[in-house]
XYZ file of C-alpha atoms in Angstrom:
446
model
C 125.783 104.894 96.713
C 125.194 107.296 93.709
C 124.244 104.399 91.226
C 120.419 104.857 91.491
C 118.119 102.749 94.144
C 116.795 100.515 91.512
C 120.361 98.764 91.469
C 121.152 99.950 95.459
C 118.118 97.677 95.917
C 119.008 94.832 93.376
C 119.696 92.415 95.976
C 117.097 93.102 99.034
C 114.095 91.288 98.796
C 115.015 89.429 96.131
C 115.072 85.363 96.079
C 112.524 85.904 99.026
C 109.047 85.094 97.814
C 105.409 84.903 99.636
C 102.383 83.454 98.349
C 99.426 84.994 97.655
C 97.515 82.879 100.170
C 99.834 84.845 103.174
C 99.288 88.284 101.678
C 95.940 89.208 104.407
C 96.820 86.852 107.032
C 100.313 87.483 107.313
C 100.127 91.130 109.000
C 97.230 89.656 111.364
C 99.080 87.023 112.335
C 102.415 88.338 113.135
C 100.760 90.336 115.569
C 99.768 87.664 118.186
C 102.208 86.897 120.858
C 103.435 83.031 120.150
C 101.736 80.397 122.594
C 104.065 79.827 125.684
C 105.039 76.044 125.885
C 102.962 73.102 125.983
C 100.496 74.666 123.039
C 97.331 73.210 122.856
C 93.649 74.669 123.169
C 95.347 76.634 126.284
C 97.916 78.071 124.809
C 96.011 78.840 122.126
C 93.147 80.026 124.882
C 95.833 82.210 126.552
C 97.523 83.583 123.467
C 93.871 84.500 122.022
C 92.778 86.438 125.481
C 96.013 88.467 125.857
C 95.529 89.837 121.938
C 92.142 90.592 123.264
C 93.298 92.202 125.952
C 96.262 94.371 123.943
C 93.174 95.379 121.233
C 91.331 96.445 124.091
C 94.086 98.447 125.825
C 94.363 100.310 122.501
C 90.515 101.243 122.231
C 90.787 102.390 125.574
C 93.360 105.163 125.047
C 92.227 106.153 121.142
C 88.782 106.168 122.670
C 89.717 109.415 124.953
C 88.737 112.574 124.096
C 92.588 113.927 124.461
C 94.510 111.260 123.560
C 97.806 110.903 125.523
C 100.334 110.754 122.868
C 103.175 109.325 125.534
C 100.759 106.407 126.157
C 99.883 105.754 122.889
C 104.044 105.526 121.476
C 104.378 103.183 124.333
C 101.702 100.943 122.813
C 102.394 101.243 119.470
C 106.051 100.394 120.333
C 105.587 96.576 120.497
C 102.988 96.633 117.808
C 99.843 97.518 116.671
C 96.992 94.804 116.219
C 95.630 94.589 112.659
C 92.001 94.328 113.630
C 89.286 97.631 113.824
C 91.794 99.467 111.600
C 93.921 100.475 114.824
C 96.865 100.200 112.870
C 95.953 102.974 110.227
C 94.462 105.171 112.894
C 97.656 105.339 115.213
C 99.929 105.824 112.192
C 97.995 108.879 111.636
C 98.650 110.292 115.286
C 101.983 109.136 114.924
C 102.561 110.586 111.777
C 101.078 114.150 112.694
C 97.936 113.843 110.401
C 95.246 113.880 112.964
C 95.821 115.777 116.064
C 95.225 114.225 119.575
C 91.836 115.785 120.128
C 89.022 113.423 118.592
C 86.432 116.174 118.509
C 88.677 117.760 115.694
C 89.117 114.416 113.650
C 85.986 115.892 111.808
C 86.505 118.586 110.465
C 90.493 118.492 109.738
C 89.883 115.058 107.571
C 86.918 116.767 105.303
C 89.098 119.984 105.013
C 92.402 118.151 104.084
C 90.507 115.367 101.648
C 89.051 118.495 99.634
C 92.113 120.204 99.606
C 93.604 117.091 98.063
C 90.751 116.946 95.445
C 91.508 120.626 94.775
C 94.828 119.409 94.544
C 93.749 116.790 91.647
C 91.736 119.494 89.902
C 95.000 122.000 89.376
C 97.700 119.736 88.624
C 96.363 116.841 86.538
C 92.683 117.654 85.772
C 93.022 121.829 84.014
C 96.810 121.346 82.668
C 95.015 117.802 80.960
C 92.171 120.197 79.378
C 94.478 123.116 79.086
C 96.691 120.209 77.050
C 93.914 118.771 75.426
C 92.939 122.146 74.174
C 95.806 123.113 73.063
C 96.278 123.506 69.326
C 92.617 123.451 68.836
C 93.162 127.245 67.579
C 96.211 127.987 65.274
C 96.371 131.527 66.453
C 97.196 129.981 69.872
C 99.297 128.170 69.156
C 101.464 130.021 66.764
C 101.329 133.198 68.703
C 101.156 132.582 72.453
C 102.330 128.978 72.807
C 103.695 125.716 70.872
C 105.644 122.783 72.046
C 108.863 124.405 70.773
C 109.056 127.379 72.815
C 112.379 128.216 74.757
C 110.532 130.457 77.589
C 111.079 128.500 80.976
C 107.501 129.709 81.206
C 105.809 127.933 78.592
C 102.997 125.841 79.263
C 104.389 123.207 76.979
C 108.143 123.524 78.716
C 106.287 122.546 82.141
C 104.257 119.913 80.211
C 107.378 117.947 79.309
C 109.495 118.692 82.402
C 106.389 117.029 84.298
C 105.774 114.375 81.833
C 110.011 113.093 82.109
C 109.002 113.139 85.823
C 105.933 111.210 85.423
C 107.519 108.441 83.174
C 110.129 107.388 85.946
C 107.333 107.627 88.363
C 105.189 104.974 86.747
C 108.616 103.234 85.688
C 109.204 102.552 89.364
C 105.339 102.418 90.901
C 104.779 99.213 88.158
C 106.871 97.229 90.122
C 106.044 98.140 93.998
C 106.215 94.525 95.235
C 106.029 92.711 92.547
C 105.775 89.284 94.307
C 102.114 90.307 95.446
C 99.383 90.763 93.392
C 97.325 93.613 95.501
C 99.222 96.600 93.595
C 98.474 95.550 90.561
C 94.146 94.621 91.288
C 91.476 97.186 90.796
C 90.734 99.906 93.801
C 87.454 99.193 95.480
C 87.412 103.013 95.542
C 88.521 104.688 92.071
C 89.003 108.454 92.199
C 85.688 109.604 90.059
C 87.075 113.101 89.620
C 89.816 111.126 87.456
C 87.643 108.272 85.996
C 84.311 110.321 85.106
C 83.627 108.960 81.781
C 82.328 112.510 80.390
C 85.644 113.454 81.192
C 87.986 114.549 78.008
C 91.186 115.781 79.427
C 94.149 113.822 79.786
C 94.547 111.789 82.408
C 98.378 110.531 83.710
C 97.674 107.047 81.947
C 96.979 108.697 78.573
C 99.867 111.209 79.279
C 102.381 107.715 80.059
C 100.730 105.927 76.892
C 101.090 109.119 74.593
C 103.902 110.254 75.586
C 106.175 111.395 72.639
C 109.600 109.397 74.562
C 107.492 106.602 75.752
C 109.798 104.216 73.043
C 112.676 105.547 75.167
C 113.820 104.204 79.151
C 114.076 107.652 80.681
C 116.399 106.705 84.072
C 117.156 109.452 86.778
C 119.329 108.858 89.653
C 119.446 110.630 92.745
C 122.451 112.607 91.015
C 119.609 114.285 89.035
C 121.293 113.043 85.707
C 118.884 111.735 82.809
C 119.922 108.685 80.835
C 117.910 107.924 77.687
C 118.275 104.635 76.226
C 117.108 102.409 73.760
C 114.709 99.870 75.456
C 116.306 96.813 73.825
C 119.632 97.611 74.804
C 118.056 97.804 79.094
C 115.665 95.077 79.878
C 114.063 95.277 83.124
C 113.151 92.178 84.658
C 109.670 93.385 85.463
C 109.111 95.372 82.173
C 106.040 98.060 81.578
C 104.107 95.502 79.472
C 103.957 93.195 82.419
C 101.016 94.658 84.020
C 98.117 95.195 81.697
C 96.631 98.559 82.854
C 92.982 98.322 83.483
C 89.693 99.037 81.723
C 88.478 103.057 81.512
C 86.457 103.458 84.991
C 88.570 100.909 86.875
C 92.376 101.791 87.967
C 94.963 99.523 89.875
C 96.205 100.544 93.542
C 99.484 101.068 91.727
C 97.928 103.885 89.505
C 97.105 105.545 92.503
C 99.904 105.517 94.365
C 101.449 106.867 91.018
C 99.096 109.797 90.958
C 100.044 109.910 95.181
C 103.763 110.833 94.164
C 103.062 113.219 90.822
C 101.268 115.391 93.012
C 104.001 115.346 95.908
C 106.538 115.887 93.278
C 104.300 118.717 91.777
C 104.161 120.262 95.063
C 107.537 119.724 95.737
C 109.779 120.927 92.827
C 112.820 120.941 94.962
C 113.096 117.543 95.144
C 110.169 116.518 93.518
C 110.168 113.079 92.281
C 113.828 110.571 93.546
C 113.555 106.853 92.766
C 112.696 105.109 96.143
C 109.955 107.339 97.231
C 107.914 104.456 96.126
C 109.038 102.301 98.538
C 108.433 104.549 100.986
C 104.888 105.480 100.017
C 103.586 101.725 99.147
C 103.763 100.470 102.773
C 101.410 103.623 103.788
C 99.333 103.178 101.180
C 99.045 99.437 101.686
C 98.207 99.800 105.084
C 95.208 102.316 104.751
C 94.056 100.727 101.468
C 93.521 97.580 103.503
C 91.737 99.546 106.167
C 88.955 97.234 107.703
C 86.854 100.480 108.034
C 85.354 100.958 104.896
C 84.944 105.024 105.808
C 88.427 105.080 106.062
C 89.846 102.641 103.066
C 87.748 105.517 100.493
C 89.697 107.834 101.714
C 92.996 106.086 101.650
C 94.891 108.122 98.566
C 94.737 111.318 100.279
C 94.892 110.162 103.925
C 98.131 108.564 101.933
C 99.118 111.852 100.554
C 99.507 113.300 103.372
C 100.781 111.177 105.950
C 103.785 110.457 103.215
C 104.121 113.920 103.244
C 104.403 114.600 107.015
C 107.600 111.572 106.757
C 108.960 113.014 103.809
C 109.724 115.848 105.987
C 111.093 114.215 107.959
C 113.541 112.197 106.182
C 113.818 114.118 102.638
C 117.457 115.228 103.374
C 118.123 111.572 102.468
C 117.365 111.934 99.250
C 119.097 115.226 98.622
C 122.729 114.856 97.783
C 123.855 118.014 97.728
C 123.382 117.639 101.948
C 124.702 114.088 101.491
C 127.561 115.204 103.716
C 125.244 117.821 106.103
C 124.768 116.941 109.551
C 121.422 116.188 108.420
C 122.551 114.314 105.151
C 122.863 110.020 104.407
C 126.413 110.304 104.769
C 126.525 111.423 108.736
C 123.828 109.001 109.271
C 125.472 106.423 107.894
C 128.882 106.995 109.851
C 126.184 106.995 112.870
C 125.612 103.517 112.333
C 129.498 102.780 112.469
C 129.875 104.765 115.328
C 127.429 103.530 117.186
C 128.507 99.965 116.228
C 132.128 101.069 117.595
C 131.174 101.714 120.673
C 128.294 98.679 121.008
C 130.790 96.187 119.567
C 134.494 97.281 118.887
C 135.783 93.568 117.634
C 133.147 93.659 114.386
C 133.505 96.718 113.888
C 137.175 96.396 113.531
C 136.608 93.787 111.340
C 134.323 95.536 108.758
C 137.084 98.557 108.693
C 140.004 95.841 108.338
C 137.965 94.792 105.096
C 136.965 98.276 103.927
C 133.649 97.517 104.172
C 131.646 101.529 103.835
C 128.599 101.571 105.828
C 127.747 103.054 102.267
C 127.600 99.847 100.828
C 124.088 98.523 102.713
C 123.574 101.553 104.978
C 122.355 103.436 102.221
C 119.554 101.950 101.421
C 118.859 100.481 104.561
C 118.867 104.271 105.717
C 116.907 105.978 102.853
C 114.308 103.386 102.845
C 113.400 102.682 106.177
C 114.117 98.979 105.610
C 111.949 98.747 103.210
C 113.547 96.252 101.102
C 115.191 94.045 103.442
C 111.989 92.695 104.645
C 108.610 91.321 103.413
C 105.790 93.493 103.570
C 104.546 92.306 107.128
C 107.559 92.842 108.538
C 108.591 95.824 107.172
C 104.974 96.989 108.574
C 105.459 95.920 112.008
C 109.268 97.600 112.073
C 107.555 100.789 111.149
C 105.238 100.375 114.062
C 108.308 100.735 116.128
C 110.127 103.266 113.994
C 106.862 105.708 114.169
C 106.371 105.170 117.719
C 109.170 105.899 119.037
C 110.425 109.893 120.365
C 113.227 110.007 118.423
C 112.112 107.409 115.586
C 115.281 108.101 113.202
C 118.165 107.781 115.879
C 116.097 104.682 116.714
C 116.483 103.563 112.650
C 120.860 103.523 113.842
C 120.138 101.112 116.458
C 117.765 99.030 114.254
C 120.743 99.331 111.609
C 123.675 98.353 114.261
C 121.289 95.480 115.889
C 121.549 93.903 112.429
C 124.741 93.760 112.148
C 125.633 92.378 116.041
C 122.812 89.622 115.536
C 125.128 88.245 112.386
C 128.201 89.119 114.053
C 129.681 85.566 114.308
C 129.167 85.254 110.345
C 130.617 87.985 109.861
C 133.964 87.978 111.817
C 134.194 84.532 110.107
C 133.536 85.918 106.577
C 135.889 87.304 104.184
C 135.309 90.532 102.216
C 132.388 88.437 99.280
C 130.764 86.613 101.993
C 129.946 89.280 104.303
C 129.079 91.562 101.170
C 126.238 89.033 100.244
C 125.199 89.111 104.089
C 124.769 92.632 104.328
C 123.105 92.736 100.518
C 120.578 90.425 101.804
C 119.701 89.746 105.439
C 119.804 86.662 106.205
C 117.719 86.833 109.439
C 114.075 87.251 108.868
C 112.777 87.413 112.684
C 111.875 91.286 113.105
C 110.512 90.833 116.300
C 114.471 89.902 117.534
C 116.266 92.439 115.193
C 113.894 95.066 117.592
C 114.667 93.549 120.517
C 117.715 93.985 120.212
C 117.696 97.590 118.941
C 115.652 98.367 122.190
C 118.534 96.566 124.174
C 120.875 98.618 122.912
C 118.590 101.991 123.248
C 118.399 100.505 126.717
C 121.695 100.358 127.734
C 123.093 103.789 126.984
């Protein structure tokens, strides 16, 4: 489990590719209930009117002045339509970014987007003049500061501890999905505090191009160990040079989800920046960049911010390992899965302990990242619908985790100790819609 996410999550999504042409339709469409049998114009009639009728149940309750929260989980439980932007609007109720009170939706949004331009302003826009300044005068640099100074203090010390940070941030955010092409096109909406052409400071893409180690890989696992390497000796199969950055006054949705996570790790110094953060922060920032309300889309970095904030809370101990083996650390929560599995179904689980199968071997990262990589993008979407929805979303994550594994069961108990390794590596079942039917089965019948 301590090998680093990148290879945790080797096997995942991989061999599983989607074309372009599915990338808008596919969240839209996975929303409709399927036709009941017979098809035709009325099926199609009947399956058309009862989406109608779910959108409309959904305006109805986020159209109340208080909204009730209770109702709104229920709801969101068995998924939120794509259309009007409901989806991005009842992850931010769910996710405890706007309160249930529309009159205050105002005012909180306009004081929590400036704070995040403030925000932009102290930790990449003054240390980049403060940088670009520096060693314009000898005397300051000889005398109060220079790159070589010991003192934990130094402007230049916090320069380079940010800037080893940074480089395994936009390591990992240059590959977020790389099987579809929206994280690597051009924002509709580029941050002009960042982009201003009269600007002269350094931005994060100068700091990643001028980096003095950028002709070193700089790797960091969640043990907090550093591995420098030559770049010839590591290739990775979706290298740096693959995606062309973009012309000055245009930047890539990846770009900004990279800025997203410098300033949470910024913020954060405790456990600032841990590889797989991005996969938790790209199927937020997906969601509200695709936002069909243009209001709301401009705004989707630090509506982004701070939603993936509000979740990090919520799940950071995962990526802490020094409470790895906490109540509230990976480790219990793994067992949880086994342990619930024992009790749901005693004969598999038997079998996985006869083969020594660890729950750390897939659990991990099917833990840490929310299922992020066992799924394509729409799905993944639509399991986080569920996950955010319900009252006790991570306990509901186990049962997600242990439906999984009973839906493959016969495989499984037929498998020997390779075989049932690939099937856990990567799903084979792609139908989310059953794998959360079954969890709430399960939830059902305790």
């Amino acid at each position: 489990a301590r090998q680093g996410f990148r290879q945790l999550a080797g096997v995942g999504r991989a061999g599983r590719r989607w074309s372009l042409a599915r990338e808008g339709k596919e969240t839209e469409r996975r929303q409709t209930p399927p036709p009941p049998p017979g098809g035709g114009d009325d099926g199609d009639s009947i399956m058309s009117s009862l989406h109608k009728s779910r959108i409309a149940e959904f305006q109805e309750i986020l159209g109340e002045p208080e909204i009730v929260l209770q109702k709104l989980r229920k709801l969101c439980f068995s998924g939120i339509p794509f259309e009007g932007g409901l989806r991005c609007l009842c992850w931010k109720i769910l996710l405890n970014y706007l309160p249930v009170e529309r009159a205050l939706w105002s005012s909180l949004l306009k004081k929590q987007r400036d704070l995040y331009a403030q925000f932009l302003k102290e930790m990449i826009i003054q240390p980049g003049i403060a940088k670009a300044n520096l060693g314009v005068s000898r005397e300051d640099v000889t005398l109060e500061d220079h790159p070589l100074n010991p003192n934990p203090d130094s402007r230049w010390n916090t320069y380079f501890k940010d800037n080893e940070v940074l480089l395994q941030i936009d390591k990992d955010v240059r590959r977020l999905y790389p099987d579809m092409a929206f994280f690597q096109r051009p924002t509709e909406y580029p941050c002009l505090l960042i982009l201003d052409p009269q600007n002269e400071f350094e931005t994060l893409r100068k700091r990643v191009e001028q980096t003095t180690l950028k002709s070193q890989t700089v790797a960091r696992n969640r043990s907090g160990v550093t591995n420098v390497s030559s770049p010839h000796k590591t290739l990775a199969p979706h290298s740096l040079s693959e995606y062309e950055v973009l012309p000055n006054g245009c930047e890539a949705h990846w770009e900004v989800v990279e800025r997203i996570l410098f300033i949470y790790a910024k913020l954060n110094p405790g456990i600032a920046y841990v590889q797989g953060m991005n996969e938790i922060v790209g199927p937020l920032y997906y969601t509200f960049a695709t936002d069909s309300n243009s209001d709301w889309k401009e705004h989707a970095e630090a509506d982004t911010f701070f939603c993936f904030t509000n979740l990090m809370s919520e799940i950071r101990d995962n990526f802490i390992k020094s409470l790895d083996d906490s109540q509230c650390g990976i480790t219990y929560k793994m067992e949880k899965v086994y342990s619930t599995l024992k009790e749901k179904d005693m004969e598999l689980y038997m079998k996985l302990q006869e083969q020594n199968i660890k729950p750390q071997f897939f659990a991990f990262r099917w833990l840490t990242l929310l299922l992020s990589q066992e799924f394509l993008l729409p799905d993944v979407i639509r399991i986080w619908d569920s996950l955010f929805a319900d009252d006790n979303r991570f306990d509901f994550l186990l049962l997600v985790c242990c439906a999984m594994l009973t839906l493959i069961r016969d495989q499984l108990l037929e498998g020997d100790f390779t075989l049932n390794m690939r099937l856990l590596q990567d799903y084979p079942i792609s139908d989310v819609h059953l794998i959360l039917k079954k969890a709430k089965d399960l939830q059902d019948s305790k």
